[in-house]
């Protein structure tokens, strides 16, 4: 960065670096009746386990770790799909739909669509 | 010869050149005179030529003739060439000393322009360009000082007030916040000025790399999501899935952030902002459309100028350099940027960038 440092720019760059490094300290996420455990790659509502594929879990876990933050489809694609796979942005849409379907019984959170750009999770207390 | 605005020694030149005269004399007398003498003197050999009286008259004749000829030639040259060139030289001296009001009128009338008149025309053009550069420079300097004064005044005022021990914690915090914000403004201003200056002197963008433009647009837009959410603005994006491009990633990010920020800033609550990306003419067209307050046509003409801020109520946030920088960045990337706007209906900024066709997967 060029001096004098623009603090806003510094903040944006730091968050971009952190984002890329996938910093997420949580081993588990507990919101209302929802419980996610990253070691077991498991999710449950009121103790009832919800079957999730690894990719589904990872996407949900990441989005809930940064709840309120918008993720572009391209970013999710980069993070959770192999570079070799020819998956398009539609694949992300498909997974989000699957997640919404699987978690419709809980009102701990909802996944909001930001039209044309991506998705974000919103925690409902 | 000193540097600009110092006095320069004028070079003196004279109208008469002894060397030229003697050369002229020799040329005429040798080439012109020989046939004459040979014929007139009936001499058998060259010694006789020299002895005969003709040589004396002959020399005298040619001395006078050469003098008249040289004088005539010099006069012609003076009138057609020396005088105007001396004028030019004098004018150039004046400009070097800082006078940009110099103007050289044409010598001949419009039907009979010669190369000197064209030279004068070009000279006048050069002087006016130099003059306008000077004006731009002083305008820029006064604009910059003006922009600096406001945040500096805030810092000074609040910093002084903090000396007061009787302030409450809340008041102290408030003052400190104001100081921090003002310093942020200053830092941002300086960064932008330096960037803009660096761009003005560049012909090529610094770090070219291949990256996905669609991804960049999505990321920039999403970063501003809190801003449009706060104003309940309906943000629509219509982007290509992938758009590989060879460009300076950081510089383009500055452009998108600027355009998107402006669109959100100038659109009222519950308004609409759209980001559209589509292929066009061996490249890609990116449009930022808002339903905001729009601009008068008089403002549109100046909107890409440095420090220009049309709507005074919004001029406190931002510093009028964003669009000037955007324009420079886009032109360095071999693209184009344009704007259309109608007051109270909205504004559309359109950016076109060339894409590398070879890498286009479609």
Short mmCIF file of C-alpha atoms in Angstrom, two decimals:
data_model
loop_
_atom_site.label_atom_id
_atom_site.label_comp_id
_atom_site.label_asym_id
_atom_site.label_seq_id
_atom_site.Cartn_x
_atom_site.Cartn_y
_atom_site.Cartn_z
CA UNK A 1 0.00 0.00 0.00
CA UNK A 2 1.10 3.51 -0.71
CA UNK A 3 1.68 5.91 2.16
CA UNK A 4 -0.27 7.79 3.53
CA UNK A 5 -2.36 4.74 4.30
CA UNK A 6 -6.04 5.11 3.65
CA UNK A 7 -7.61 3.36 6.64
CA UNK A 8 -10.66 2.23 4.72
CA UNK A 9 -8.48 0.67 2.08
CA UNK A 10 -6.41 -1.04 4.78
CA UNK A 11 -9.54 -2.45 6.36
CA UNK A 12 -10.77 -3.80 3.04
CA UNK A 13 -7.44 -5.38 2.23
CA UNK A 14 -7.19 -7.03 5.64
CA UNK A 15 -10.68 -8.48 5.38
CA UNK A 16 -9.90 -9.71 1.88
CA UNK A 17 -6.80 -11.49 3.15
CA UNK A 18 -8.70 -13.00 6.06
CA UNK A 19 -11.44 -14.10 3.76
CA UNK A 20 -9.01 -15.84 1.51
CA UNK A 21 -7.40 -17.55 4.45
CA UNK A 22 -10.79 -18.90 5.49
CA UNK A 23 -10.31 -17.77 9.05
CA UNK A 24 -13.02 -19.27 11.12
CA UNK A 25 -12.20 -20.16 14.67
CA UNK A 26 -15.44 -21.83 15.54
CA UNK A 27 -15.54 -25.56 16.01
CA UNK A 28 -19.30 -25.41 16.29
CA UNK A 29 -22.11 -23.05 15.57
CA UNK A 30 -25.19 -22.91 17.75
CA UNK A 31 -28.12 -20.72 16.79
CA UNK A 32 -31.45 -21.29 18.46
CA UNK A 33 -32.34 -24.93 17.88
CA UNK A 34 -29.67 -25.41 15.22
CA UNK A 35 -26.31 -27.00 15.96
CA UNK A 36 -23.44 -27.46 13.53
CA UNK A 37 -20.25 -29.30 14.47
CA UNK A 38 -17.30 -28.86 12.16
CA UNK A 39 -15.27 -31.83 13.45
CA UNK A 40 -18.10 -34.24 12.74
CA UNK A 41 -19.40 -32.38 9.75
CA UNK A 42 -22.86 -32.75 11.24
CA UNK A 43 -25.91 -30.58 11.60
CA UNK A 44 -28.95 -31.07 13.77
CA UNK A 45 -32.16 -29.29 14.59
CA UNK A 46 -33.41 -29.90 18.13
CA UNK A 47 -31.05 -32.85 18.30
CA UNK A 48 -32.43 -34.42 15.13
CA UNK A 49 -29.57 -34.91 12.68
CA UNK A 50 -29.90 -33.46 9.19
CA UNK A 51 -28.04 -35.41 6.50
CA UNK A 52 -25.63 -33.17 4.63
CA UNK A 53 -22.93 -33.77 2.08
CA UNK A 54 -19.49 -32.40 2.90
CA UNK A 55 -19.89 -29.62 0.43
CA UNK A 56 -23.32 -28.64 1.70
CA UNK A 57 -21.96 -28.53 5.24
CA UNK A 58 -18.93 -26.47 4.32
CA UNK A 59 -20.97 -23.88 2.46
CA UNK A 60 -23.47 -23.52 5.28
CA UNK A 61 -20.80 -23.45 7.97
CA UNK A 62 -18.83 -20.74 6.23
CA UNK A 63 -21.85 -18.60 5.52
CA UNK A 64 -23.10 -18.89 9.08
CA UNK A 65 -19.64 -18.12 10.46
CA UNK A 66 -19.86 -14.81 8.65
CA UNK A 67 -23.57 -14.31 8.99
CA UNK A 68 -24.80 -11.11 7.43
CA UNK A 69 -21.93 -11.03 4.99
CA UNK A 70 -22.75 -11.45 1.33
CA UNK A 71 -20.90 -14.13 -0.66
CA UNK A 72 -20.66 -14.01 -4.42
CA UNK A 73 -21.43 -17.23 -6.26
CA UNK A 74 -17.99 -17.11 -7.80
CA UNK A 75 -16.41 -16.97 -4.36
CA UNK A 76 -18.36 -20.00 -3.10
CA UNK A 77 -17.50 -21.81 -6.30
CA UNK A 78 -13.81 -21.06 -5.83
CA UNK A 79 -13.83 -22.08 -2.17
CA UNK A 80 -15.77 -25.31 -2.33
CA UNK A 81 -15.40 -26.75 -5.80
CA UNK A 82 -12.20 -28.15 -7.26
CA UNK A 83 -10.49 -26.03 -9.83
CA UNK A 84 -10.66 -29.01 -12.17
CA UNK A 85 -14.43 -29.33 -11.95
CA UNK A 86 -16.29 -27.55 -14.69
CA UNK A 87 -19.11 -26.53 -12.43
CA UNK A 88 -20.80 -23.29 -13.36
CA UNK A 89 -22.28 -20.66 -11.08
CA UNK A 90 -25.60 -22.50 -11.42
CA UNK A 91 -24.15 -25.32 -9.34
CA UNK A 92 -23.95 -22.89 -6.42
CA UNK A 93 -27.58 -21.95 -6.95
CA UNK A 94 -28.52 -25.62 -6.85
CA UNK A 95 -26.73 -26.17 -3.53
CA UNK A 96 -28.34 -23.13 -1.96
CA UNK A 97 -31.73 -24.42 -3.00
CA UNK A 98 -30.89 -27.80 -1.45
CA UNK A 99 -29.80 -26.13 1.80
CA UNK A 100 -32.94 -24.04 1.96
CA UNK A 101 -35.01 -27.17 1.46
CA UNK A 102 -33.18 -29.12 4.16
CA UNK A 103 -33.35 -26.37 6.74
CA UNK A 104 -36.81 -25.01 6.12
CA UNK A 105 -38.02 -26.40 9.41
CA UNK A 106 -35.79 -24.16 11.47
CA UNK A 107 -36.24 -20.45 11.82
CA UNK A 108 -32.78 -19.91 13.28
CA UNK A 109 -31.59 -18.42 10.01
CA UNK A 110 -32.56 -17.79 6.43
CA UNK A 111 -30.51 -17.61 3.27
CA UNK A 112 -31.20 -14.42 1.37
CA UNK A 113 -30.64 -14.06 -2.33
CA UNK A 114 -28.91 -10.95 -3.58
CA UNK A 115 -30.19 -11.01 -7.07
CA UNK A 116 -27.60 -11.70 -9.69
CA UNK A 117 -24.75 -11.54 -7.20
CA UNK A 118 -24.85 -14.09 -4.44
CA UNK A 119 -26.24 -15.08 -1.09
CA UNK A 120 -26.02 -14.23 2.55
CA UNK A 121 -27.31 -15.76 5.76
CA UNK A 122 -29.41 -13.72 8.12
CA UNK A 123 -29.69 -14.83 11.74
CA UNK A 124 -33.15 -14.60 13.20
CA UNK A 125 -33.19 -14.45 16.97
CA UNK B 1 20.29 30.65 -20.94
CA UNK B 2 18.55 30.28 -17.61
CA UNK B 3 15.51 28.23 -16.66
CA UNK B 4 11.88 29.25 -17.17
CA UNK B 5 10.83 32.66 -15.98
CA UNK B 6 14.38 33.80 -15.56
CA UNK B 7 15.72 36.44 -17.93
CA UNK B 8 17.23 35.14 -21.11
CA UNK B 9 20.02 36.82 -23.01
CA UNK B 10 18.88 37.90 -26.42
CA UNK B 11 20.99 36.75 -29.31
CA UNK B 12 22.02 39.58 -31.55
CA UNK B 13 22.29 39.17 -35.27
CA UNK B 14 23.22 41.66 -37.90
CA UNK B 15 21.81 42.22 -41.34
CA UNK B 16 25.08 42.52 -43.22
CA UNK B 17 27.44 39.65 -43.60
CA UNK B 18 30.89 40.41 -44.98
CA UNK B 19 31.50 36.81 -45.77
CA UNK B 20 28.39 36.62 -47.91
CA UNK B 21 29.36 39.73 -49.79
CA UNK B 22 32.83 38.50 -50.64
CA UNK B 23 31.50 35.12 -51.74
CA UNK B 24 28.94 36.82 -53.96
CA UNK B 25 31.62 39.03 -55.43
CA UNK B 26 33.94 36.15 -56.17
CA UNK B 27 31.16 34.09 -57.68
CA UNK B 28 29.91 36.79 -60.00
CA UNK B 29 33.31 38.12 -61.00
CA UNK B 30 34.72 34.73 -61.87
CA UNK B 31 31.74 33.20 -63.58
CA UNK B 32 30.33 36.36 -65.04
CA UNK B 33 33.44 38.22 -65.89
CA UNK B 34 35.65 35.77 -67.70
CA UNK B 35 33.76 35.57 -70.98
CA UNK B 36 33.50 39.32 -71.03
CA UNK B 37 37.19 39.97 -70.54
CA UNK B 38 38.31 37.34 -72.98
CA UNK B 39 36.11 38.77 -75.62
CA UNK B 40 36.80 42.40 -75.01
CA UNK B 41 40.50 42.40 -74.51
CA UNK B 42 41.53 40.38 -77.53
CA UNK B 43 44.36 39.08 -75.40
CA UNK B 44 46.49 36.17 -76.53
CA UNK B 45 47.38 34.89 -73.09
CA UNK B 46 46.46 35.51 -69.45
CA UNK B 47 49.35 37.83 -68.66
CA UNK B 48 48.01 40.21 -71.20
CA UNK B 49 44.62 39.99 -69.61
CA UNK B 50 46.01 41.09 -66.32
CA UNK B 51 48.02 43.99 -67.73
CA UNK B 52 45.25 45.33 -69.92
CA UNK B 53 43.27 48.08 -68.32
CA UNK B 54 40.12 46.05 -68.43
CA UNK B 55 41.01 44.23 -65.26
CA UNK B 56 40.69 47.37 -63.21
CA UNK B 57 37.37 48.44 -64.68
CA UNK B 58 36.18 44.91 -64.61
CA UNK B 59 36.87 44.53 -60.92
CA UNK B 60 35.28 47.85 -60.12
CA UNK B 61 32.20 46.91 -62.12
CA UNK B 62 31.78 43.66 -60.30
CA UNK B 63 32.44 45.17 -56.87
CA UNK B 64 29.64 47.65 -57.41
CA UNK B 65 27.33 45.13 -59.02
CA UNK B 66 27.89 42.60 -56.25
CA UNK B 67 27.24 45.25 -53.64
CA UNK B 68 23.96 46.21 -55.26
CA UNK B 69 22.98 42.60 -55.68
CA UNK B 70 23.87 41.70 -52.08
CA UNK B 71 21.99 44.70 -50.78
CA UNK B 72 18.94 43.82 -52.81
CA UNK B 73 19.05 40.20 -51.72
CA UNK B 74 19.50 41.24 -48.12
CA UNK B 75 16.56 43.59 -48.34
CA UNK B 76 14.33 40.88 -49.79
CA UNK B 77 15.44 38.47 -47.12
CA UNK B 78 14.88 41.04 -44.41
CA UNK B 79 11.39 41.84 -45.50
CA UNK B 80 10.23 38.31 -46.13
CA UNK B 81 12.19 36.39 -43.58
CA UNK B 82 14.43 38.18 -41.10
CA UNK B 83 11.84 40.57 -39.78
CA UNK B 84 9.16 37.96 -39.08
CA UNK B 85 11.69 35.58 -37.61
CA UNK B 86 13.01 38.25 -35.31
CA UNK B 87 9.42 38.86 -34.26
CA UNK B 88 9.06 35.16 -33.53
CA UNK B 89 12.26 35.11 -31.59
CA UNK B 90 11.15 38.04 -29.49
CA UNK B 91 7.74 36.48 -28.86
CA UNK B 92 9.36 33.20 -27.82
CA UNK B 93 11.51 35.12 -25.36
CA UNK B 94 8.44 36.74 -23.88
CA UNK B 95 6.70 33.38 -23.46
CA UNK B 96 9.79 31.95 -21.81
CA UNK B 97 9.59 34.81 -19.34
CA UNK B 98 6.03 33.86 -18.45
CA UNK B 99 3.92 36.07 -20.68
CA UNK B 100 1.27 33.85 -22.29
CA UNK B 101 -0.69 36.67 -23.85
CA UNK B 102 1.71 36.90 -26.81
CA UNK B 103 0.07 36.63 -30.23
CA UNK B 104 1.64 36.86 -33.68
CA UNK B 105 -0.69 38.03 -36.45
CA UNK B 106 -0.22 36.52 -39.92
CA UNK B 107 2.06 38.39 -42.31
CA UNK B 108 0.14 37.84 -45.49
CA UNK B 109 -3.56 37.88 -46.04
CA UNK B 110 -5.54 34.65 -45.85
CA UNK B 111 -5.29 33.88 -49.56
CA UNK B 112 -1.50 34.08 -49.63
CA UNK B 113 -0.42 32.16 -46.60
CA UNK B 114 3.12 30.89 -46.80
CA UNK B 115 5.09 28.63 -44.50
CA UNK B 116 5.87 31.51 -42.17
CA UNK B 117 2.22 32.28 -41.59
CA UNK B 118 1.63 28.65 -40.76
CA UNK B 119 4.57 28.78 -38.38
CA UNK B 120 3.02 31.79 -36.65
CA UNK B 121 -0.30 30.02 -36.37
CA UNK B 122 1.33 26.99 -34.79
CA UNK B 123 3.28 29.24 -32.46
CA UNK B 124 0.10 30.97 -31.30
CA UNK B 125 -1.51 27.60 -30.69
CA UNK B 126 1.46 26.48 -28.63
CA UNK B 127 1.32 29.63 -26.50
CA UNK B 128 -2.36 29.22 -25.79
CA UNK B 129 -1.86 25.58 -24.77
CA UNK B 130 0.96 26.56 -22.44
CA UNK B 131 -1.22 29.27 -21.00
CA UNK B 132 -4.08 26.92 -20.31
CA UNK B 133 -1.71 24.45 -18.67
CA UNK B 134 -0.59 27.21 -16.34
CA UNK B 135 -4.20 28.02 -15.55
CA UNK B 136 -5.02 24.37 -14.89
CA UNK B 137 -2.03 24.11 -12.61
CA UNK B 138 -2.95 27.11 -10.49
CA UNK B 139 -6.57 26.02 -10.39
CA UNK B 140 -5.51 22.59 -9.25
CA UNK B 141 -3.28 24.03 -6.53
CA UNK B 142 -5.97 26.35 -5.23
CA UNK B 143 -8.55 23.53 -5.34
CA UNK B 144 -6.27 21.22 -3.41
CA UNK B 145 -5.49 23.82 -0.74
CA UNK B 146 -9.18 24.52 -0.40
CA UNK B 147 -9.94 20.82 0.06
CA UNK B 148 -7.25 20.54 2.70
CA UNK B 149 -8.40 23.54 4.71
CA UNK B 150 -11.72 22.11 5.86
CA UNK B 151 -10.48 18.91 7.53
CA UNK B 152 -7.43 20.74 8.89
CA UNK B 153 -9.70 23.32 10.49
CA UNK B 154 -11.69 20.53 12.13
CA UNK B 155 -8.56 18.87 13.49
CA UNK B 156 -7.14 22.13 14.74
CA UNK B 157 -10.37 23.23 16.39
CA UNK B 158 -11.17 19.99 18.13
CA UNK B 159 -7.57 19.30 19.12
CA UNK B 160 -7.41 22.68 20.83
CA UNK B 161 -10.72 22.08 22.54
CA UNK B 162 -9.42 18.79 23.94
CA UNK B 163 -7.05 20.79 26.14
CA UNK B 164 -9.99 21.66 28.31
CA UNK B 165 -9.89 19.41 31.41
CA UNK B 166 -13.51 19.99 32.23
CA UNK B 167 -14.77 18.03 29.25
CA UNK B 168 -16.94 15.02 29.86
CA UNK B 169 -15.86 11.63 28.58
CA UNK B 170 -18.63 11.72 25.99
CA UNK B 171 -17.58 15.11 24.73
CA UNK B 172 -13.96 13.99 24.53
CA UNK B 173 -14.96 10.93 22.54
CA UNK B 174 -17.05 13.02 20.21
CA UNK B 175 -14.18 15.40 19.53
CA UNK B 176 -11.75 12.55 19.00
CA UNK B 177 -14.13 10.89 16.54
CA UNK B 178 -14.37 14.09 14.57
CA UNK B 179 -10.58 14.36 14.47
CA UNK B 180 -10.22 10.76 13.32
CA UNK B 181 -12.77 11.28 10.58
CA UNK B 182 -11.06 14.44 9.39
CA UNK B 183 -7.67 12.72 9.27
CA UNK B 184 -9.23 9.88 7.30
CA UNK B 185 -10.56 12.42 4.83
CA UNK B 186 -7.14 13.97 4.47
CA UNK B 187 -5.44 10.62 4.00
CA UNK B 188 -7.97 9.66 1.36
CA UNK B 189 -7.56 13.01 -0.39
CA UNK B 190 -3.79 12.71 -0.49
CA UNK B 191 -3.94 9.12 -1.68
CA UNK B 192 -6.29 10.07 -4.47
CA UNK B 193 -4.24 13.07 -5.54
CA UNK B 194 -1.06 11.04 -5.65
CA UNK B 195 -2.81 8.29 -7.55
CA UNK B 196 -4.28 10.70 -10.02
CA UNK B 197 -0.93 12.39 -10.51
CA UNK B 198 0.76 9.05 -11.07
CA UNK B 199 -1.93 8.14 -13.59
CA UNK B 200 -1.63 11.43 -15.44
CA UNK B 201 2.04 10.74 -16.06
CA UNK B 202 1.56 7.15 -17.11
CA UNK B 203 0.90 5.73 -20.50
CA UNK B 204 0.33 2.17 -19.50
CA UNK B 205 -1.35 0.63 -16.46
CA UNK B 206 1.13 -0.73 -13.95
CA UNK B 207 0.35 -4.38 -13.23
CA UNK B 208 -1.50 -6.23 -15.94
CA UNK B 209 -2.88 -9.62 -15.00
CA UNK B 210 -5.57 -12.05 -16.12
CA UNK B 211 -8.55 -12.15 -13.81
CA UNK B 212 -12.29 -12.71 -13.91
CA UNK B 213 -14.04 -9.39 -14.41
CA UNK B 214 -17.42 -10.88 -13.53
CA UNK B 215 -16.06 -12.03 -10.22
CA UNK B 216 -14.54 -8.62 -9.56
CA UNK B 217 -17.80 -6.83 -10.31
CA UNK B 218 -19.70 -9.22 -8.04
CA UNK B 219 -17.21 -8.76 -5.22
CA UNK B 220 -17.21 -4.95 -5.48
CA UNK B 221 -21.00 -4.88 -5.58
CA UNK B 222 -21.38 -7.21 -2.60
CA UNK B 223 -18.94 -5.19 -0.56
CA UNK B 224 -21.36 -2.29 -0.81
CA UNK B 225 -24.37 -4.40 0.16
CA UNK B 226 -24.63 -2.81 3.63
CA UNK B 227 -24.83 0.61 1.95
CA UNK B 228 -27.72 -0.16 -0.31
CA UNK B 229 -29.48 -2.25 2.32
CA UNK B 230 -29.44 0.72 4.64
CA UNK B 231 -31.26 2.83 2.06
CA UNK B 232 -33.55 -0.07 1.09
CA UNK B 233 -32.39 0.32 -2.48
CA UNK B 234 -33.33 -2.45 -4.90
CA UNK B 235 -29.98 -3.60 -6.27
CA UNK B 236 -30.11 -5.75 -9.39
CA UNK B 237 -27.07 -7.34 -10.99
CA UNK B 238 -26.99 -8.98 -14.38
CA UNK B 239 -23.49 -10.30 -14.93
CA UNK B 240 -21.83 -12.74 -17.26
CA UNK B 241 -20.81 -16.02 -15.64
CA UNK B 242 -17.14 -15.61 -16.52
CA UNK B 243 -15.29 -12.80 -18.15
CA UNK B 244 -11.52 -13.25 -18.34
CA UNK B 245 -9.77 -9.98 -18.96
CA UNK B 246 -6.21 -8.72 -19.13
CA UNK B 247 -6.05 -5.51 -17.13
CA UNK B 248 -4.86 -3.86 -13.95
CA UNK B 249 -7.07 -5.47 -11.33
CA UNK B 250 -6.56 -2.91 -8.56
CA UNK B 251 -7.11 0.05 -10.84
CA UNK B 252 -10.36 -1.32 -12.25
CA UNK B 253 -11.60 -2.08 -8.74
CA UNK B 254 -11.22 1.62 -8.00
CA UNK B 255 -13.44 2.45 -10.96
CA UNK B 256 -16.24 0.03 -10.01
CA UNK B 257 -16.16 1.11 -6.38
CA UNK B 258 -16.41 4.72 -7.45
CA UNK B 259 -19.29 4.23 -9.87
CA UNK B 260 -21.24 1.96 -7.55
CA UNK B 261 -20.69 4.22 -4.55
CA UNK B 262 -21.91 7.20 -6.52
CA UNK B 263 -24.97 5.34 -7.77
CA UNK B 264 -25.93 4.39 -4.23
CA UNK B 265 -25.09 7.81 -2.82
CA UNK B 266 -27.17 9.74 -5.31
CA UNK B 267 -30.19 7.45 -5.30
CA UNK B 268 -32.87 8.14 -2.71
CA UNK B 269 -34.28 5.51 -0.36
CA UNK B 270 -36.16 2.64 -1.97
CA UNK B 271 -34.70 3.58 -5.33
CA UNK B 272 -33.12 1.21 -7.82
CA UNK B 273 -29.54 0.56 -8.89
CA UNK B 274 -28.54 -1.92 -11.58
CA UNK B 275 -25.18 -3.34 -12.55
CA UNK B 276 -25.24 -4.84 -16.02
CA UNK B 277 -22.43 -6.60 -17.82
CA UNK B 278 -22.69 -7.86 -21.37
CA UNK B 279 -20.51 -8.63 -24.34
CA UNK B 280 -20.18 -5.95 -26.97
CA UNK B 281 -17.88 -5.41 -29.94
CA UNK B 282 -14.85 -7.53 -29.05
CA UNK B 283 -15.16 -6.40 -25.49
CA UNK B 284 -17.51 -6.04 -22.59
CA UNK B 285 -19.92 -3.26 -21.67
CA UNK B 286 -20.54 -2.53 -18.00
CA UNK B 287 -23.42 -0.25 -17.10
CA UNK B 288 -24.21 1.23 -13.71
CA UNK B 289 -27.78 2.49 -13.81
CA UNK B 290 -29.42 4.35 -10.99
CA UNK B 291 -32.81 5.93 -10.43
CA UNK B 292 -31.33 8.82 -8.54
CA UNK B 293 -31.34 12.57 -8.70
CA UNK B 294 -29.58 12.73 -12.05
CA UNK B 295 -27.57 15.61 -13.47
CA UNK B 296 -28.26 18.67 -15.60
CA UNK B 297 -26.68 18.61 -19.04
CA UNK B 298 -24.40 21.47 -17.95
CA UNK B 299 -23.04 19.26 -15.16
CA UNK B 300 -22.65 16.24 -17.45
CA UNK B 301 -20.15 18.12 -19.59
CA UNK B 302 -17.80 18.64 -16.65
CA UNK B 303 -18.43 15.57 -14.59
CA UNK B 304 -15.12 13.90 -15.41
CA UNK B 305 -13.03 16.92 -14.47
CA UNK B 306 -10.88 16.94 -11.38
CA UNK B 307 -12.46 18.38 -8.25
CA UNK B 308 -15.72 18.99 -10.05
CA UNK B 309 -18.70 18.34 -7.81
CA UNK B 310 -22.07 19.16 -9.27
CA UNK B 311 -24.53 18.78 -6.42
CA UNK B 312 -23.26 20.89 -3.55
CA UNK B 313 -25.22 19.09 -0.86
CA UNK B 314 -23.25 15.91 -1.50
CA UNK B 315 -19.90 17.56 -1.93
CA UNK B 316 -18.90 16.98 1.67
CA UNK B 317 -18.42 13.28 1.25
CA UNK B 318 -15.99 12.44 -1.52
CA UNK B 319 -13.61 14.90 -3.09
CA UNK B 320 -14.42 15.25 -6.76
CA UNK B 321 -11.43 13.20 -7.91
CA UNK B 322 -13.16 9.83 -8.28
CA UNK B 323 -14.56 10.28 -11.77
CA UNK B 324 -11.44 12.00 -13.09
CA UNK B 325 -9.44 9.03 -11.85
CA UNK B 326 -11.96 6.58 -13.28
CA UNK B 327 -11.74 8.22 -16.68
CA UNK B 328 -7.97 8.11 -16.65
CA UNK B 329 -7.86 4.47 -15.58
CA UNK B 330 -10.36 3.40 -18.23
CA UNK B 331 -8.53 5.22 -20.98
CA UNK B 332 -5.23 3.67 -19.86
CA UNK B 333 -6.98 0.30 -20.14
CA UNK B 334 -7.94 1.11 -23.74
CA UNK B 335 -11.59 1.40 -22.84
CA UNK B 336 -14.23 4.11 -22.95
CA UNK B 337 -16.46 5.66 -20.32
CA UNK B 338 -19.52 7.78 -20.89
CA UNK B 339 -22.52 9.06 -18.99
CA UNK B 340 -26.16 9.77 -19.63
CA UNK B 341 -28.46 11.39 -17.17
CA UNK B 342 -31.83 13.07 -16.69
CA UNK B 343 -32.62 15.17 -13.68
CA UNK B 344 -34.72 13.26 -11.11
CA UNK B 345 -34.93 10.23 -13.38
CA UNK B 346 -31.47 8.80 -12.96
CA UNK B 347 -28.01 8.36 -14.35
CA UNK B 348 -26.28 5.67 -16.37
CA UNK B 349 -22.51 5.31 -16.52
CA UNK B 350 -21.32 3.05 -19.33
CA UNK B 351 -17.83 1.56 -19.41
CA UNK B 352 -16.55 -0.47 -22.33
CA UNK B 353 -13.37 -2.53 -22.00
CA UNK B 354 -11.66 -4.70 -24.60
CA UNK B 355 -11.39 -8.38 -23.72
CA UNK B 356 -8.83 -10.84 -25.01
CA UNK B 357 -10.82 -12.83 -27.54
CA UNK B 358 -8.38 -15.74 -27.59
CA UNK B 359 -9.25 -16.66 -24.01
CA UNK B 360 -12.98 -16.29 -24.40
CA UNK B 361 -14.42 -19.76 -23.66
CA UNK B 362 -17.60 -19.02 -25.57
#
